[in-house]
Short mmCIF file of C-alpha atoms and ligand atoms in Angstrom, two decimals:
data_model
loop_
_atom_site.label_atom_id
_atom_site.label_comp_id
_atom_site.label_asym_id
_atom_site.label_seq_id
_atom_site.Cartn_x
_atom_site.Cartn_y
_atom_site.Cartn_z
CA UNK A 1 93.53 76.41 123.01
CA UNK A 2 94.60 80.03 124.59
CA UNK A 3 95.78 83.32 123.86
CA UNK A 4 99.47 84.25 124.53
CA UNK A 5 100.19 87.58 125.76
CA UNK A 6 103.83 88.89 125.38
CA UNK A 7 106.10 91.69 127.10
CA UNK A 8 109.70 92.18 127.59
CA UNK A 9 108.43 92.17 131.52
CA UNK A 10 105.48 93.39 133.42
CA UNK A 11 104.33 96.33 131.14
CA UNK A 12 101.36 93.62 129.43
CA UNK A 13 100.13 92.74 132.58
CA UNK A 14 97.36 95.44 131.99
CA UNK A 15 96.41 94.41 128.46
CA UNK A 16 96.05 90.95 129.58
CA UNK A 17 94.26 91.66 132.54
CA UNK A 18 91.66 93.49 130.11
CA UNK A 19 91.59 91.05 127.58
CA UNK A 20 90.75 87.76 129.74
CA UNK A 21 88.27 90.16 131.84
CA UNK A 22 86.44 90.30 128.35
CA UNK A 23 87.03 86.59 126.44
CA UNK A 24 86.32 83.44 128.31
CA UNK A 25 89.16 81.58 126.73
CA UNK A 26 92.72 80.51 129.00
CA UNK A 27 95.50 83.33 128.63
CA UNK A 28 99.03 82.71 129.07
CA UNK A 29 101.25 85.57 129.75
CA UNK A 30 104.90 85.46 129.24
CA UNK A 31 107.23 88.00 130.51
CA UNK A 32 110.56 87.66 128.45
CA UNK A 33 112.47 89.00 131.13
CA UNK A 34 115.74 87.39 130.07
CA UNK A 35 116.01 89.96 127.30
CA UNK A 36 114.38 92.31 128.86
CA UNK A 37 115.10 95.16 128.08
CA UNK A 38 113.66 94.66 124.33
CA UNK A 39 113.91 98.27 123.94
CA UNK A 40 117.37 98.46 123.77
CA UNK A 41 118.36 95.09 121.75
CA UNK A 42 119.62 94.89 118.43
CA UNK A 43 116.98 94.64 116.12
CA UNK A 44 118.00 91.27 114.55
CA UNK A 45 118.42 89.59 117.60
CA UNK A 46 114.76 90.57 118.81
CA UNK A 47 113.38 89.85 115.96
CA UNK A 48 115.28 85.84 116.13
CA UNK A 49 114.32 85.78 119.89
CA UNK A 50 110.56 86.68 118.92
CA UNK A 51 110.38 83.72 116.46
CA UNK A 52 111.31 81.67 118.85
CA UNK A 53 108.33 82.34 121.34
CA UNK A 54 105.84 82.54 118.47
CA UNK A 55 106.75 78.66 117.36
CA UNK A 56 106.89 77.99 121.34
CA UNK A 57 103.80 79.57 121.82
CA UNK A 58 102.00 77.83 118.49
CA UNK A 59 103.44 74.43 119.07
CA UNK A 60 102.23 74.73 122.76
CA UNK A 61 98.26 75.51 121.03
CA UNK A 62 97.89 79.40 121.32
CA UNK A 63 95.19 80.60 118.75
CA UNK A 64 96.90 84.01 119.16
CA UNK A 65 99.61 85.90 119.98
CA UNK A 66 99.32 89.33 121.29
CA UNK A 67 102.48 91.84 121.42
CA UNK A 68 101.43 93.41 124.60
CA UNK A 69 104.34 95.54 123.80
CA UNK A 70 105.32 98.39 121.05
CA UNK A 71 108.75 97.70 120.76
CA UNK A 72 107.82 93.92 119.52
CA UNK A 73 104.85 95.19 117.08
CA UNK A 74 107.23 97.09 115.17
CA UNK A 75 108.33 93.71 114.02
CA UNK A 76 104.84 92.32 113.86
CA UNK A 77 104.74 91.88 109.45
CA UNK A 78 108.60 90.03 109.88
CA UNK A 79 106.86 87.35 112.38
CA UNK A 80 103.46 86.91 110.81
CA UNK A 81 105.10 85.95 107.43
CA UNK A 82 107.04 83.02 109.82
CA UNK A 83 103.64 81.77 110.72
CA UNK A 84 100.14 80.55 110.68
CA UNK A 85 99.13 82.09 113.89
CA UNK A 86 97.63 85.44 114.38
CA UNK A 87 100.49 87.92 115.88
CA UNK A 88 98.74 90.85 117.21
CA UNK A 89 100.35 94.48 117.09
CA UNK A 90 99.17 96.85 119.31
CA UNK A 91 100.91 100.28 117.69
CA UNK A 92 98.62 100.98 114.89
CA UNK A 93 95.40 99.82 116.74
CA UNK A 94 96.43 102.41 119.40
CA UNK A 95 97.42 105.38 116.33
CA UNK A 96 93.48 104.45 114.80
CA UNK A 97 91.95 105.86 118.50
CA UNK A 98 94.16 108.46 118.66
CA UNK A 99 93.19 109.60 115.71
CA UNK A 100 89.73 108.96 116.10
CA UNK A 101 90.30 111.67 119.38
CA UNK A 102 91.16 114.78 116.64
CA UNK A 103 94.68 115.46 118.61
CA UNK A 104 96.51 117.34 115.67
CA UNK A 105 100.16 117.08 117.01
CA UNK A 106 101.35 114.44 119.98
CA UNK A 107 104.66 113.70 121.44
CA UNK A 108 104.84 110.08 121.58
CA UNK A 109 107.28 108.31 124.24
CA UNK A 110 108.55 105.04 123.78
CA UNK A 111 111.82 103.05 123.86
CA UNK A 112 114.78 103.54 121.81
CA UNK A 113 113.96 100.79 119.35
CA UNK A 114 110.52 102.48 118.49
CA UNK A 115 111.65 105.31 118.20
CA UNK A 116 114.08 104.63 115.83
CA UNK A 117 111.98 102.78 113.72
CA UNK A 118 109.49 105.53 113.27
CA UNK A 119 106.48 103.31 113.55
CA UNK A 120 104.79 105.91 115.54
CA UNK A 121 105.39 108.50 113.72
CA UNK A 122 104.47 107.35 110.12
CA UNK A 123 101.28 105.83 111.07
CA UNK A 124 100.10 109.18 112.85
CA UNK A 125 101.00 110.81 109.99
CA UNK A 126 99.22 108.34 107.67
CA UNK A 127 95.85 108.96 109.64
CA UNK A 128 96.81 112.96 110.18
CA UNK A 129 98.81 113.35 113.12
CA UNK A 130 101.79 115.15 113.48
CA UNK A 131 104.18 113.45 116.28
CA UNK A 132 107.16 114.22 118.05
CA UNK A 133 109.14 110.95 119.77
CA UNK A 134 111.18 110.81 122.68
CA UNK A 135 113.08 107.87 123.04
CA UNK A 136 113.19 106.97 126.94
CA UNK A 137 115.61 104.15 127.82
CA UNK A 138 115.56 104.77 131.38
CA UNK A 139 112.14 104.27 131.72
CA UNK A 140 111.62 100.07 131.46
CA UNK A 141 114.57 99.42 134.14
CA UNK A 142 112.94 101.81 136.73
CA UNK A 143 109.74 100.18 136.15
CA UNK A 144 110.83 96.54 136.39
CA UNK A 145 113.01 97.64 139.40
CA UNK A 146 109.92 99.00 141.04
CA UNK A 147 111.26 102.18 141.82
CA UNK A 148 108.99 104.12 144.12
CA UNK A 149 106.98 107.63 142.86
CA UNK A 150 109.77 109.79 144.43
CA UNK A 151 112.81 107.92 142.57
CA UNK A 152 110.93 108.13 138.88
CA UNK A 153 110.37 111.83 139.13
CA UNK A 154 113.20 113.18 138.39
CA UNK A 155 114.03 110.87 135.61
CA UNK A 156 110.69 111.20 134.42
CA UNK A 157 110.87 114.80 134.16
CA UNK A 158 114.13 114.67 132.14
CA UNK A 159 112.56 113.35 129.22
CA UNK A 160 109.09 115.32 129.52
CA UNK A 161 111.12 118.86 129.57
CA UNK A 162 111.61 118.19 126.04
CA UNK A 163 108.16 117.62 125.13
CA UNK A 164 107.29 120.87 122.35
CA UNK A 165 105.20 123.61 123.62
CA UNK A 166 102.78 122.79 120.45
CA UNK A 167 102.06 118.80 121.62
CA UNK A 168 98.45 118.81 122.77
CA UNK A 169 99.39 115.01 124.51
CA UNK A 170 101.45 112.72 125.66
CA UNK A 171 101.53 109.24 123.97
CA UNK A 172 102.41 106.63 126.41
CA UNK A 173 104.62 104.37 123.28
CA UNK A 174 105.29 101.53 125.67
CA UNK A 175 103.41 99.23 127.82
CA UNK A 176 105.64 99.79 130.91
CA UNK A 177 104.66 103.62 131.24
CA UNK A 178 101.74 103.54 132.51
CA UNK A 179 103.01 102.50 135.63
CA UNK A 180 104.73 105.58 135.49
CA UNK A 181 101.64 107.93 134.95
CA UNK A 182 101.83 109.21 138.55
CA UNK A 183 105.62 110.94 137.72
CA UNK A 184 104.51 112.25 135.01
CA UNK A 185 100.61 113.76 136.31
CA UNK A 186 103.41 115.83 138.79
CA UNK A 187 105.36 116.91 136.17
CA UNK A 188 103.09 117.93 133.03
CA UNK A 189 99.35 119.72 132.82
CA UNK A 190 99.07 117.76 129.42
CA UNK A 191 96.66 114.39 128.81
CA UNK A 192 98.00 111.26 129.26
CA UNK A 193 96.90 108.94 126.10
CA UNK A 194 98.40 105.37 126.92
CA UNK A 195 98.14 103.12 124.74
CA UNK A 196 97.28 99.76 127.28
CA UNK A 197 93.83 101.54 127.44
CA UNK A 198 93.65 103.07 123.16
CA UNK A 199 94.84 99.26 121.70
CA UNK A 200 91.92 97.42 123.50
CA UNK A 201 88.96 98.08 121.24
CA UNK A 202 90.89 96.48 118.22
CA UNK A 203 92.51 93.69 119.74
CA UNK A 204 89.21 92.66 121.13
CA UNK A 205 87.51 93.19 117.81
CA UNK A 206 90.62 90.70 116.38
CA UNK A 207 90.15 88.31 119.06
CA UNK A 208 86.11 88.00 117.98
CA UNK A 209 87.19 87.63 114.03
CA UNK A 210 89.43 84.48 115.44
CA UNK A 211 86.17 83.33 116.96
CA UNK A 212 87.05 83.69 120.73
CA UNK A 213 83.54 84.34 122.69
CA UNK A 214 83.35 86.98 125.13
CA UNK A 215 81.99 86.85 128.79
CA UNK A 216 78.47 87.80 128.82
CA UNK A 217 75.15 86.50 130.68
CA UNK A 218 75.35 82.58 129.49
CA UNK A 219 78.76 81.94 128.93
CA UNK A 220 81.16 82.54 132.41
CA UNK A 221 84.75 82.88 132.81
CA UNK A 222 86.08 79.54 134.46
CA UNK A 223 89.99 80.02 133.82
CA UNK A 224 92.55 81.42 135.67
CA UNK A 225 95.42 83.63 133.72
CA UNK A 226 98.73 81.32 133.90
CA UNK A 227 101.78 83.76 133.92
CA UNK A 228 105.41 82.79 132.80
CA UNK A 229 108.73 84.68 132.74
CA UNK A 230 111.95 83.70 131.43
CA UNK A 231 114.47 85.03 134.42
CA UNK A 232 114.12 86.90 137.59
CA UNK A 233 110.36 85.53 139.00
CA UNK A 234 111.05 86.76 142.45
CA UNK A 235 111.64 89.72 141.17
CA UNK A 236 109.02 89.94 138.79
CA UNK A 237 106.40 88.91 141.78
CA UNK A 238 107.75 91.50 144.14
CA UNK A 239 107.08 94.57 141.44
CA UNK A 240 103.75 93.08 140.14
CA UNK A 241 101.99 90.76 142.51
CA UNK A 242 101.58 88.43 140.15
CA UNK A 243 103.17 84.70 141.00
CA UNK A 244 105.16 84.00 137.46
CA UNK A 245 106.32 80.14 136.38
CA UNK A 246 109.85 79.92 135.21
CA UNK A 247 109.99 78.42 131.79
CA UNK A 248 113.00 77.43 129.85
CA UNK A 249 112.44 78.99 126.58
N1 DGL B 301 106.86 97.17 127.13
C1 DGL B 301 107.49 97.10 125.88
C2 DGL B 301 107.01 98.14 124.90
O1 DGL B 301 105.82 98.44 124.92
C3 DGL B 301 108.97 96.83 125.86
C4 DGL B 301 109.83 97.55 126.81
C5 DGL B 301 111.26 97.05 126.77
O2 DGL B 301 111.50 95.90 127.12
O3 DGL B 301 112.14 97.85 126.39
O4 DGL B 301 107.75 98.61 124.08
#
């Protein structure tokens, strides 16, 4: 019995760091770097590749499966339907805090297939938030290619010159950005709202509901985070530190 954690690549590594921190159940993470990236994909064909790791995933005993990544959670209802296992978004939990904050308008960044499916932008408006999107494509290769500071800016600052003088933040749409926070801190005054910190509170209120016990006084973490990847594990190690498992999937 575990909890999966998904990405495209290396942007979940900081949601699943938080999560087994808190629960002292095994997590896998898997780093579908084969079709990575998933921002750019056809929708049909993410949606088919998905399926397959959720019946990997639930044949292989996870209780859960967390989409450590926005671009996946926009098909979150399409995969839950396929199956018996919780699939855990992480877009609306992330909309609830910002909302919760009082931000009035946002400009949310994500990748192209967010974007276009207006996820982000509907449920801010559902719970009163005006949003602009920017659709940033660039973004996921320079952060799996582990681009230094100096490299990102510029492209970094392409996308955040069109950010609307009335935005009050900056919505950080995709799990990989965060690594990019430092570009952007040079390039923009405004607050940086990402949502690998704003999904937590939810996902760890989910994971209690499925009856996973947290780490407290009595009960002690005794399991060490496996972490998989589909392609490119050198790679993969070099950018994140993290030792991933090649698995044929
Ligand atoms: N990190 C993912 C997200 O939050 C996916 C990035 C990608 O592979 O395009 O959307």
């Amino acid at each position: 019995m575990f909890v999966c954690v998904l990405d495209s690549g290396i942007g979940g590594l900081a949601i699943c760091k938080s999560l087994e921190q808190n629960f002292t159940c095994p997590f896998v993470y898997f780093a579908d770097s084969a079709f990575c990236p998933y921002g750019d994909l056809p929708l049909d064909v993410l949606e088919s590749r998905l399926q397959t790791l959720c019946r990997f995933w639930h044949k292989r005993g996870a209780v859960a499966i967390v989409l450590a990544c926005n671009t996946a959670s926009v098909l979150q209802p399409m995969l839950q339907q396929e199956t018996d296992v919780a699939i855990l978004p992480i877009v609306q939990p992330t909309c609830q805090q910002i909302a919760r904050q009082g931000w009035a308008k946002v400009c949310v960044l994500a990748t192209k297939n967010t974007v276009q499916s207006g996820v982000y932008k509907s449920c801010l408006q559902s719970v009163g938030v005006e949003a602009q999107q920017i659709a940033c494509p660039n973004f996921v290769p320079l952060v799996e290619s582990g681009a230094n500071l100096q490299n990102c800016l510029p492209v970094v600052a392409k996308s955040l010159a069109l950010v609307e003088q009335d935005c009050q933040a900056i919505v950080l749409g995709c799990t990989h950005f965060g690594l990019l926070r430092g570009a952007m801190q040079q390039v923009s005054d405004l607050p940086i709202l990402d949502c690998n910190n704003l999904c937590l509170p939810s996902l760890q209120s989910s994971l209690c509901l499925l009856g996973l016990q947290k780490v407290g006084d009595v009960v002690q973490k005794t399991h060490q985070t496996m972490h998989f990847c589909s392609a490119n594990g050198t790679k993969l190690c070099q950018t994140s530190g993290v030792q991933f498992k090649l698995l044929n999937v």
